Tab-separated table of N, CA, C and O and ligand atoms in Angstrom:
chain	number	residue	atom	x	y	z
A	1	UNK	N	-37.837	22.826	-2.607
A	1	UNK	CA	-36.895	23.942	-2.498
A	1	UNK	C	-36.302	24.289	-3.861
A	1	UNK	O	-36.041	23.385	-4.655
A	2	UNK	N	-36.094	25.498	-4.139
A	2	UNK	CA	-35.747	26.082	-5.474
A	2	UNK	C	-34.106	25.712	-5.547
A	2	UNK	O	-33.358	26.314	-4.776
A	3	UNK	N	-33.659	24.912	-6.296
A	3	UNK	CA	-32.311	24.573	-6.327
A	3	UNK	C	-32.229	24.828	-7.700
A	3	UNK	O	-31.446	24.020	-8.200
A	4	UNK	N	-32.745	25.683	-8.622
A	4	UNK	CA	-32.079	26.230	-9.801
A	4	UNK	C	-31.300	27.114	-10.013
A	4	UNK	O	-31.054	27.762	-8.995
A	5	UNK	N	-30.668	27.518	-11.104
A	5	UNK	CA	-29.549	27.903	-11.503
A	5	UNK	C	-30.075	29.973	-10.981
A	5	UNK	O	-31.182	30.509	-11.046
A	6	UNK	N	-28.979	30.449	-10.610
A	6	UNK	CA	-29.821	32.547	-10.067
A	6	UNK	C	-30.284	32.770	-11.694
A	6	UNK	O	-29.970	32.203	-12.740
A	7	UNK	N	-31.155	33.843	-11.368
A	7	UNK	CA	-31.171	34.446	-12.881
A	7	UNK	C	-30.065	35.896	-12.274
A	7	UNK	O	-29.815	36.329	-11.149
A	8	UNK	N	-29.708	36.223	-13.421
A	8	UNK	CA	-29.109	37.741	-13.297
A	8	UNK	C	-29.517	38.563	-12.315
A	8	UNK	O	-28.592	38.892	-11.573
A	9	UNK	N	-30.618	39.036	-12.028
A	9	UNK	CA	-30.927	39.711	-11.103
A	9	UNK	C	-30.518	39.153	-9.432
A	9	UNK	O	-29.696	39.537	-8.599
A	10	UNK	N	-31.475	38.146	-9.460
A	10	UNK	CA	-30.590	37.340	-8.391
A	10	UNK	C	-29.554	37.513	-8.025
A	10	UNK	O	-29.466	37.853	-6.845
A	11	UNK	N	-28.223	37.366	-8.853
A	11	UNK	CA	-27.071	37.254	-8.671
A	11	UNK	C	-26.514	38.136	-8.428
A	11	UNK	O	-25.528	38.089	-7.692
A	12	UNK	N	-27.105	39.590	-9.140
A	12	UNK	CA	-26.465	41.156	-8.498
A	12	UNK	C	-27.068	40.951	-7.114
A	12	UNK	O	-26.492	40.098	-6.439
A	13	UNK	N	-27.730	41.337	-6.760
A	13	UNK	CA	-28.434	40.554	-5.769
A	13	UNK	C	-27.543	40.675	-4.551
A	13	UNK	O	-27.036	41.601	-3.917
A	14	UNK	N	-27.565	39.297	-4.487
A	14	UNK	CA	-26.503	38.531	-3.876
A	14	UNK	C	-24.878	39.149	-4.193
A	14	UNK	O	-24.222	39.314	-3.164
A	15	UNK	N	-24.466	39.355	-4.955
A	15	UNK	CA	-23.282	40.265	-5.278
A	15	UNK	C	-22.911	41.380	-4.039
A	15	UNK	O	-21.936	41.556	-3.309
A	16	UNK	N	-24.425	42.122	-4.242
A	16	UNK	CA	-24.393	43.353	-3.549
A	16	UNK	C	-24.127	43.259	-1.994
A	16	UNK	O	-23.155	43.649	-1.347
A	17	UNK	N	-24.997	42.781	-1.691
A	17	UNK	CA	-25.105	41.984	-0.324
A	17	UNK	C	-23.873	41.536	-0.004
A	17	UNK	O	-23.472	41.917	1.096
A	18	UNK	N	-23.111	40.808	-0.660
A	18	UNK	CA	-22.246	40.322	-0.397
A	18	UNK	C	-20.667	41.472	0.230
A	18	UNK	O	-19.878	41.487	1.175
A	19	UNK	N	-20.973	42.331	-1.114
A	19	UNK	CA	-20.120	43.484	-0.851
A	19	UNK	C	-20.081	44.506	0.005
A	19	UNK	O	-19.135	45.280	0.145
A	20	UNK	N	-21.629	44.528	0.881
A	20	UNK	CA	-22.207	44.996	1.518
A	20	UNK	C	-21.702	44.057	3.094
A	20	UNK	O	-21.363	44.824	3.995
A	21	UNK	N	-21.657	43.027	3.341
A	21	UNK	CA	-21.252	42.482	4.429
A	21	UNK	C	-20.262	42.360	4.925
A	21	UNK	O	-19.929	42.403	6.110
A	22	UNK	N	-19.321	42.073	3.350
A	22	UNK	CA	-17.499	42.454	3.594
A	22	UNK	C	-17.290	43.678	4.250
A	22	UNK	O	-16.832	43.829	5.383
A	23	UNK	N	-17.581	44.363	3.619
A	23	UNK	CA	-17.612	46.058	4.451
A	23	UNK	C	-17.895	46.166	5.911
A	23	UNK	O	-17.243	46.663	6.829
A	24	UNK	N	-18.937	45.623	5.874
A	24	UNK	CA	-19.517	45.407	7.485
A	24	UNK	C	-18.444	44.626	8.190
A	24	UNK	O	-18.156	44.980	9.333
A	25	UNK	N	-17.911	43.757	7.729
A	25	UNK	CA	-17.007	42.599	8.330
A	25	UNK	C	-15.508	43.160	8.505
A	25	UNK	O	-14.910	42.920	9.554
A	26	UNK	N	-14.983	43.807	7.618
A	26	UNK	CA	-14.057	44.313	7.671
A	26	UNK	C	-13.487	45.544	8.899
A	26	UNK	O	-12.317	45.685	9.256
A	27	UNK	N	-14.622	46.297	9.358
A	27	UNK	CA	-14.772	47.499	9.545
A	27	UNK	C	-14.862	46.877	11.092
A	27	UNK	O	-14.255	47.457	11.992
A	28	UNK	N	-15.736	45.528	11.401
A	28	UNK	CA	-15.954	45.086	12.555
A	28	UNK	C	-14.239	44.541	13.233
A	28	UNK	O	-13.597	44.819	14.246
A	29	UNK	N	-14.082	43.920	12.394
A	29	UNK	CA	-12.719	42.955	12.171
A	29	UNK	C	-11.749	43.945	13.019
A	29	UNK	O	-11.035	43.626	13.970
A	30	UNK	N	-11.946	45.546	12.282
A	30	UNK	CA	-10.492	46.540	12.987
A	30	UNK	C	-11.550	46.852	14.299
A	30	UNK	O	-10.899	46.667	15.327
A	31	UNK	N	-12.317	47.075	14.474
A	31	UNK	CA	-13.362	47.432	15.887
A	31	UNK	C	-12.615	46.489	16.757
A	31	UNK	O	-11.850	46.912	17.624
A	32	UNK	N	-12.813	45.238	16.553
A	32	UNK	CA	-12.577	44.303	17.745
A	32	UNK	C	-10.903	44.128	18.182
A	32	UNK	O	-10.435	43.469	19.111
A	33	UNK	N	-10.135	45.037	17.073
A	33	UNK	CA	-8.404	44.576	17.348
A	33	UNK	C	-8.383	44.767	19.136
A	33	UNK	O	-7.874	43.969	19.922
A	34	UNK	N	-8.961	45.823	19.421
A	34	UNK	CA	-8.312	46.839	20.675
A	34	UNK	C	-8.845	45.494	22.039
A	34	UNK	O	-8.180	45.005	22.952
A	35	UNK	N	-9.960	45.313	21.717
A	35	UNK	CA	-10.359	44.295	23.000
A	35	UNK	C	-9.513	43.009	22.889
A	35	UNK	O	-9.124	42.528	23.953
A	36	UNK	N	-9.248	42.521	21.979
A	36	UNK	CA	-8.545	41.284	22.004
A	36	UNK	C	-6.968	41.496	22.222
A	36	UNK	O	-6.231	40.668	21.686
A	37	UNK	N	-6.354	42.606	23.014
A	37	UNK	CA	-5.589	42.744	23.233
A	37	UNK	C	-5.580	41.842	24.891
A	37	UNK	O	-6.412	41.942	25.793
A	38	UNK	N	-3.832	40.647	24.824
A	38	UNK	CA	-3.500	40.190	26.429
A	38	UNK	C	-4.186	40.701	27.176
A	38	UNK	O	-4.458	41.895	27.058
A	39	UNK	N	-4.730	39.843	28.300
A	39	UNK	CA	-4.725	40.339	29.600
A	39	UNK	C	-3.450	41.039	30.006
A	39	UNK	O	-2.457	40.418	29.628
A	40	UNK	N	-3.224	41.998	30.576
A	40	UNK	CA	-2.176	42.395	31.278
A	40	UNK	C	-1.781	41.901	32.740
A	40	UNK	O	-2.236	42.530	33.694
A	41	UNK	N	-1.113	41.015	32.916
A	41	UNK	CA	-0.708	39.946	34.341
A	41	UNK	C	-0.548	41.349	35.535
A	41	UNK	O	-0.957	41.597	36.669
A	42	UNK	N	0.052	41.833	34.791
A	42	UNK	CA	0.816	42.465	36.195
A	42	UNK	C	-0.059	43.861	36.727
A	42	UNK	O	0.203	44.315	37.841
A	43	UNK	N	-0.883	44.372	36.051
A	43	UNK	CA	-1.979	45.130	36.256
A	43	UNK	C	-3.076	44.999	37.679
A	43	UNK	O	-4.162	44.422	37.730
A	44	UNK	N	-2.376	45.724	38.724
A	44	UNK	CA	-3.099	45.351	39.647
A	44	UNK	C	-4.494	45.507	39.809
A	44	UNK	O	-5.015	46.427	40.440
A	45	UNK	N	-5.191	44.440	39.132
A	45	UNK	CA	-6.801	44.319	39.235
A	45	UNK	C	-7.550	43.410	40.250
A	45	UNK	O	-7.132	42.253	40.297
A	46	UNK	N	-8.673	43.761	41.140
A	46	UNK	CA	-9.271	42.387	41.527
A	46	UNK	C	-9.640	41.307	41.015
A	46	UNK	O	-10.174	41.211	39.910
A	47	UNK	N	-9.380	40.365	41.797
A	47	UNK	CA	-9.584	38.830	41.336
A	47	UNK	C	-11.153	38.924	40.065
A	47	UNK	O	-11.245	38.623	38.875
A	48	UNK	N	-11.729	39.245	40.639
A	48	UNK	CA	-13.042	39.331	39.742
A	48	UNK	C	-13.088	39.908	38.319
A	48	UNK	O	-13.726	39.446	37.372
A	49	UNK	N	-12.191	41.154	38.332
A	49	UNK	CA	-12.497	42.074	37.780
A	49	UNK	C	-11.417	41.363	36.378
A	49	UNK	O	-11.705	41.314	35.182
A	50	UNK	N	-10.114	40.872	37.085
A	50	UNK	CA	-9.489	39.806	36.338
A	50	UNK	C	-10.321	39.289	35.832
A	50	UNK	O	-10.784	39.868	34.849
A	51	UNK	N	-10.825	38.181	36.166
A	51	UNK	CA	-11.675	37.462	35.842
A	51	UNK	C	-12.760	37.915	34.666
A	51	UNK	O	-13.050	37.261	33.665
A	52	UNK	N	-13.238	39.111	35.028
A	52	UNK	CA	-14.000	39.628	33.808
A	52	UNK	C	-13.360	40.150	32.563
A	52	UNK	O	-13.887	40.443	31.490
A	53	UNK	N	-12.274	40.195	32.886
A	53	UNK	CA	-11.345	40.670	31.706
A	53	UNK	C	-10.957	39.805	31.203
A	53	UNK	O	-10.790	39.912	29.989
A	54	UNK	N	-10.625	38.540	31.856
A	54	UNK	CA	-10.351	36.608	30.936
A	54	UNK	C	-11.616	36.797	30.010
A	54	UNK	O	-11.650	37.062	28.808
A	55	UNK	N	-12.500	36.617	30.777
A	55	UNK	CA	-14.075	36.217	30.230
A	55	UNK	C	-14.385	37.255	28.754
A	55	UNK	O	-15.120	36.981	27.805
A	56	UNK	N	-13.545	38.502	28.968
A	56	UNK	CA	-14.349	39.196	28.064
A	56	UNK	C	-13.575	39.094	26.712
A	56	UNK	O	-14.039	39.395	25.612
A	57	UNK	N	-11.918	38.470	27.051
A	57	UNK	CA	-11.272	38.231	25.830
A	57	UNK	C	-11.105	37.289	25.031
A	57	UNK	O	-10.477	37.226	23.975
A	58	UNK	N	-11.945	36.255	25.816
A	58	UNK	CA	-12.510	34.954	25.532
A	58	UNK	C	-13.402	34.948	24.602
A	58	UNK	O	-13.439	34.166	23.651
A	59	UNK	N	-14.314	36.004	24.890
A	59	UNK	CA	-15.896	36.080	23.878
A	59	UNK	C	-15.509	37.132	22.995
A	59	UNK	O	-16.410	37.303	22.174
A	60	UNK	N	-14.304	38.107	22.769
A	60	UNK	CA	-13.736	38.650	21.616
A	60	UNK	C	-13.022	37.812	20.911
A	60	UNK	O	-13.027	37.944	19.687
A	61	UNK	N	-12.226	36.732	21.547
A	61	UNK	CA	-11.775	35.700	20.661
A	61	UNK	C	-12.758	34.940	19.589
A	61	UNK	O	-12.751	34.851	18.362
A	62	UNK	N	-13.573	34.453	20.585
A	62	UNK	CA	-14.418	33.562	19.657
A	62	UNK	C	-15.419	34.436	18.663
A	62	UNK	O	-15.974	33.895	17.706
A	63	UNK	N	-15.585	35.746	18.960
A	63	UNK	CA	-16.293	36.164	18.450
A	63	UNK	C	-15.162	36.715	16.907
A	63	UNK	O	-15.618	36.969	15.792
A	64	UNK	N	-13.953	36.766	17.222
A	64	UNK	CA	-13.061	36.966	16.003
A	64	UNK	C	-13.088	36.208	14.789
A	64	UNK	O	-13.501	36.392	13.644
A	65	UNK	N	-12.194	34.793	15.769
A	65	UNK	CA	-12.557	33.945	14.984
A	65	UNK	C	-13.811	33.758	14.312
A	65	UNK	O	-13.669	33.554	13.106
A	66	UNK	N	-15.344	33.767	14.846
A	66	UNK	CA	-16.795	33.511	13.513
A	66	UNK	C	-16.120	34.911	12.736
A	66	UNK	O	-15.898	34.747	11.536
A	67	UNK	N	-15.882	35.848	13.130
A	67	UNK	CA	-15.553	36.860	11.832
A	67	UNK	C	-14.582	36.525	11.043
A	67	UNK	O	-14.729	37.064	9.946
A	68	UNK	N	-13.603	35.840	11.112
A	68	UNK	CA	-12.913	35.328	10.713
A	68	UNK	C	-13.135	34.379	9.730
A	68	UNK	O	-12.404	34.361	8.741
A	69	UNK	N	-14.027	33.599	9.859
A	69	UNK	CA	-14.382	32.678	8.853
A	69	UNK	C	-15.364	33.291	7.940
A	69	UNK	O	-15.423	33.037	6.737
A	70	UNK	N	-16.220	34.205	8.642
A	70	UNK	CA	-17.002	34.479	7.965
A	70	UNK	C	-16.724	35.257	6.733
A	70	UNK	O	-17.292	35.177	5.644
A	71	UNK	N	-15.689	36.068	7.124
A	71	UNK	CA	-14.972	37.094	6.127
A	71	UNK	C	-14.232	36.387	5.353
A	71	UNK	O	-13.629	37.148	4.597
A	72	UNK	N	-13.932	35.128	5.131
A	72	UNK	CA	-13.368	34.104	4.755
A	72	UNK	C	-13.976	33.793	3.532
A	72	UNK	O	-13.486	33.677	2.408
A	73	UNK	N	-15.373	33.652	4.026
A	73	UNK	CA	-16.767	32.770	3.400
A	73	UNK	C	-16.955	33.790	2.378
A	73	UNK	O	-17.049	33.538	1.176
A	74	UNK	N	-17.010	35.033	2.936
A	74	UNK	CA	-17.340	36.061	2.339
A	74	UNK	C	-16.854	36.612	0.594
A	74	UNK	O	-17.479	36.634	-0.466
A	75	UNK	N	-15.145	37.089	1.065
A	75	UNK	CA	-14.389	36.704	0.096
A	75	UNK	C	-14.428	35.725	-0.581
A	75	UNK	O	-14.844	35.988	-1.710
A	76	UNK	N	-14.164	34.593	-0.414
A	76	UNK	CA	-14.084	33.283	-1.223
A	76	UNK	C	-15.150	33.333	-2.449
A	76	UNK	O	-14.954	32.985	-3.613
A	77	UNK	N	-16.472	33.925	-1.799
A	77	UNK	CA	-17.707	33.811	-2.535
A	77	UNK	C	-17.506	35.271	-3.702
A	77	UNK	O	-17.737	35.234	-4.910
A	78	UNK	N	-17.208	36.008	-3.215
A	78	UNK	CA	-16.372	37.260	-4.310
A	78	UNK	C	-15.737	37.007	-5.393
A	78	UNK	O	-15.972	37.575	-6.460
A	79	UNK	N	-14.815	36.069	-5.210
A	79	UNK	CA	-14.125	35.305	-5.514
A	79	UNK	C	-14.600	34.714	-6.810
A	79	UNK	O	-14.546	35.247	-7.919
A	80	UNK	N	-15.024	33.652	-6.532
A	80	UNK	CA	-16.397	32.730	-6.964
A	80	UNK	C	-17.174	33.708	-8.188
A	80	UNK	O	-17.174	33.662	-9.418
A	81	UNK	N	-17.689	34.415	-7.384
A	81	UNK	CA	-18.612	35.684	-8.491
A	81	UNK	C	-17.899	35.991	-9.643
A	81	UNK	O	-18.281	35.734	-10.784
A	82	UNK	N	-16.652	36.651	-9.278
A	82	UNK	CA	-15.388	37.100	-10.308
A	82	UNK	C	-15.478	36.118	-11.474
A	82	UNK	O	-15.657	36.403	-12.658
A	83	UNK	N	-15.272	34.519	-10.751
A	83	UNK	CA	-14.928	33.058	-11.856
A	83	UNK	C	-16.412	32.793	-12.523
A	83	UNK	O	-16.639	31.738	-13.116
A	84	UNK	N	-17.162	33.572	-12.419
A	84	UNK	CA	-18.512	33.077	-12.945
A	84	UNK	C	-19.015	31.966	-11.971
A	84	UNK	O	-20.231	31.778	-11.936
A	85	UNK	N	-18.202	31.212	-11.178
A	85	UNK	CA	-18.972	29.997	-10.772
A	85	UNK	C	-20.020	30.485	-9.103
A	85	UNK	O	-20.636	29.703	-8.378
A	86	UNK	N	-19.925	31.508	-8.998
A	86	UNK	CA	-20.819	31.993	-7.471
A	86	UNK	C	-22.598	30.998	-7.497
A	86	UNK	O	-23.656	31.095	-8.118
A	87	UNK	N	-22.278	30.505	-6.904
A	87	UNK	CA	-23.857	29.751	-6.333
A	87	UNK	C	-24.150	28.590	-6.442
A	87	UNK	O	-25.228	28.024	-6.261
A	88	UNK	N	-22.615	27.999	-6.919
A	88	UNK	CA	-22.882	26.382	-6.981
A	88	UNK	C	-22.083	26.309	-5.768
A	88	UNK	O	-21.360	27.160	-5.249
A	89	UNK	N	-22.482	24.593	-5.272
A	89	UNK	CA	-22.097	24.051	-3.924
A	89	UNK	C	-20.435	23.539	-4.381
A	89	UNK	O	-20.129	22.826	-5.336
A	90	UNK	N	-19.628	24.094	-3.471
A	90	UNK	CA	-17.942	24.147	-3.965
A	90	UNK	C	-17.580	22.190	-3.591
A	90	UNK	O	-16.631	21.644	-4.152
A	91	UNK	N	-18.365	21.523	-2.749
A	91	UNK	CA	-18.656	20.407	-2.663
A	91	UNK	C	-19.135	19.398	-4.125
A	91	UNK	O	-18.375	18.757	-4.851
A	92	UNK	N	-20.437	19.514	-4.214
A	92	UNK	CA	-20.951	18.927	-5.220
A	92	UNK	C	-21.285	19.248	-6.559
A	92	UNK	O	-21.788	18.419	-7.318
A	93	UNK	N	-21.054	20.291	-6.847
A	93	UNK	CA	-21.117	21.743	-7.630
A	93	UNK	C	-22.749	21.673	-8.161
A	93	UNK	O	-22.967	22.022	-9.321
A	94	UNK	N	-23.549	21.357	-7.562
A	94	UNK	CA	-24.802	21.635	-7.799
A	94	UNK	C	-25.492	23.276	-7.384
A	94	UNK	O	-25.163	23.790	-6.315
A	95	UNK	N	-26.328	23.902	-8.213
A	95	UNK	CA	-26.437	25.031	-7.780
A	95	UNK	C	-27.307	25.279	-6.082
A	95	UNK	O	-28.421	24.867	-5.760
A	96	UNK	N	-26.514	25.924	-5.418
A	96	UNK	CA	-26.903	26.255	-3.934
A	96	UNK	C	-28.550	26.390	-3.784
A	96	UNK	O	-29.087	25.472	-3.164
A	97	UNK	N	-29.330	27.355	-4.250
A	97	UNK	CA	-30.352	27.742	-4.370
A	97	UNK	C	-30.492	29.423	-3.572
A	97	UNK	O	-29.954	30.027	-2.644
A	98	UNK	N	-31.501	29.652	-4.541
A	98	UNK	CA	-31.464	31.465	-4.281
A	98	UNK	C	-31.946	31.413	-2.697
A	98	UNK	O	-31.287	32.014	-1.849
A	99	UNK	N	-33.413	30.482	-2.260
A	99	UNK	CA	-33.379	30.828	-0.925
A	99	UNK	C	-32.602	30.619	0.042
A	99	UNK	O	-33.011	31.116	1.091
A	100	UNK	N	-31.263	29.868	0.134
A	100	UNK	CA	-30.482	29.507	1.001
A	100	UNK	C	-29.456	30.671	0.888
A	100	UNK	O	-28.766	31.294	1.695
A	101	UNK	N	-29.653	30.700	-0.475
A	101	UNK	CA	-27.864	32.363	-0.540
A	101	UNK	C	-28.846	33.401	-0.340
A	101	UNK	O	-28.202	34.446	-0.426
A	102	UNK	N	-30.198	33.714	-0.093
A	102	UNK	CA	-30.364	34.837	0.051
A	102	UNK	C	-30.372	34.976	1.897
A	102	UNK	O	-30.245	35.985	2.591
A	103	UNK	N	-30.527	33.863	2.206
A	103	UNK	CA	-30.346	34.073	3.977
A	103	UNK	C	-28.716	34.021	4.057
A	103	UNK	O	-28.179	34.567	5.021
A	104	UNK	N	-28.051	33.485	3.233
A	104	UNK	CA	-26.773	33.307	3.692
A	104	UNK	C	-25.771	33.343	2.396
A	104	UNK	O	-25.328	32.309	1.896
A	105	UNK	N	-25.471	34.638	1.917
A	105	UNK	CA	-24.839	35.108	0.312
A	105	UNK	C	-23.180	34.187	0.662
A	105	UNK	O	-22.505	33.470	-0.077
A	106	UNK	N	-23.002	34.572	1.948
A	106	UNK	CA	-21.369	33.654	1.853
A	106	UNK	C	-21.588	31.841	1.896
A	106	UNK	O	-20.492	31.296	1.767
A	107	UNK	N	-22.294	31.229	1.989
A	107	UNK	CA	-22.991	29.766	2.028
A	107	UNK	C	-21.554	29.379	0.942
A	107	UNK	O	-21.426	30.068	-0.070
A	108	UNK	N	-20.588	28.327	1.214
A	108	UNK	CA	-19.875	27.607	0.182
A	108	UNK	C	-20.496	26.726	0.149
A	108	UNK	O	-20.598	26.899	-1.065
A	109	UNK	N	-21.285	25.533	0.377
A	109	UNK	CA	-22.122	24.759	-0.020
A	109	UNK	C	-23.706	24.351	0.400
A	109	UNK	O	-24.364	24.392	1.440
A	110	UNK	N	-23.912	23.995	-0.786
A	110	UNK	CA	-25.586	23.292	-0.380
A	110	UNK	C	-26.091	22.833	0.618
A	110	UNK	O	-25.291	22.157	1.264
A	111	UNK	N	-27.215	22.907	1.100
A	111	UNK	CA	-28.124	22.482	2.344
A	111	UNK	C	-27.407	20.475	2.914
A	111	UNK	O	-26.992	20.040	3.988
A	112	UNK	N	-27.592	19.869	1.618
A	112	UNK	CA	-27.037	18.915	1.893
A	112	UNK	C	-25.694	18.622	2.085
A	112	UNK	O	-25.377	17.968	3.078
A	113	UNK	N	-24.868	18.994	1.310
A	113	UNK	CA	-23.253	19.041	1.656
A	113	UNK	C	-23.289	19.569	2.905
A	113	UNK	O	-22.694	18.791	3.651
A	114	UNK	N	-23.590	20.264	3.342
A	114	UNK	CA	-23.557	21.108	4.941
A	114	UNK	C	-24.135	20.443	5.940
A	114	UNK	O	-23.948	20.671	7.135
A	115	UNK	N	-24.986	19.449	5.389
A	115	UNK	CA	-25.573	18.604	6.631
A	115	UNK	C	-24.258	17.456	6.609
A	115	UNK	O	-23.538	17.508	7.606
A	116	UNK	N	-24.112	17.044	6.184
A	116	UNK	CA	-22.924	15.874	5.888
A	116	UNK	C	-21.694	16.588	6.764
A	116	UNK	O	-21.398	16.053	7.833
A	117	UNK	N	-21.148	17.487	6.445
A	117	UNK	CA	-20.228	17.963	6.948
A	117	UNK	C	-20.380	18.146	8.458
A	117	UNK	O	-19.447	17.881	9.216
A	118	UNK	N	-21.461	18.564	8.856
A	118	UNK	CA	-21.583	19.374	10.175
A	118	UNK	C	-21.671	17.672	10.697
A	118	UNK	O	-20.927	17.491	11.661
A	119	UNK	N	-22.362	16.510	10.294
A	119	UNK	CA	-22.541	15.584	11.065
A	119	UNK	C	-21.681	14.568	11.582
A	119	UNK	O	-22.121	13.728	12.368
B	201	ZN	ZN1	-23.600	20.255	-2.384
């Protein structure tokens, strides 16, 4: 696996993309305010229909929160770009590698730091 340092191109690259997903993320982020609004208790709905309305603010929650981090990941890595240091692992500071940031430009660390962590 290519774990060397981006060349320039690369790194706009990945830059772009990056700035390109914030946007996307951001834009999603105000989309989802309106659904993740309370259930309303006193709203006379059927039991079910309740029920589908728990269920559906449940999977806008969780689905917030991954935007949430992700836009997190996102920034941070902006961030990163700004300090010159974008593409090393914020763990081990070894460089990430272009094929892992090109599937995943917000990635804060390496294939291995990420296995460690997740385990
Ligand atoms: Zn690492």
């Amino acid at each position: 696996m290519d774990r060397s340092a981006l060349t320039t191109e690369q790194l706009e690259e990945l830059h772009q993309a990056l700035e390109r997903d914030r946007l996307q993320l951001e834009e999603h982020f105000q989309l989802t305010k309106e659904g993740s609004k309370p259930v309303q208790l006193g709203t006379p709905i059927g039991r079910l229909s309740r029920m589908d309305a728990i269920q559906q603010q449940q999977m806008t929650k969780a689905g917030r929160t991954w935007l949430d981090i992700k836009l997190r990941q996102v920034r941070a890595s902006l961030e990163a770009y700004r300090h010159g240091d974008y593409g090393d692992c914020r763990s081990c500071h070894e460089p990430i590698g272009y094929a892992r940031l090109k599937a995943r430009p917000e990635a804060p660390f390496c294939l291995s730091c990420q296995d460690t962590r997740e385990s």
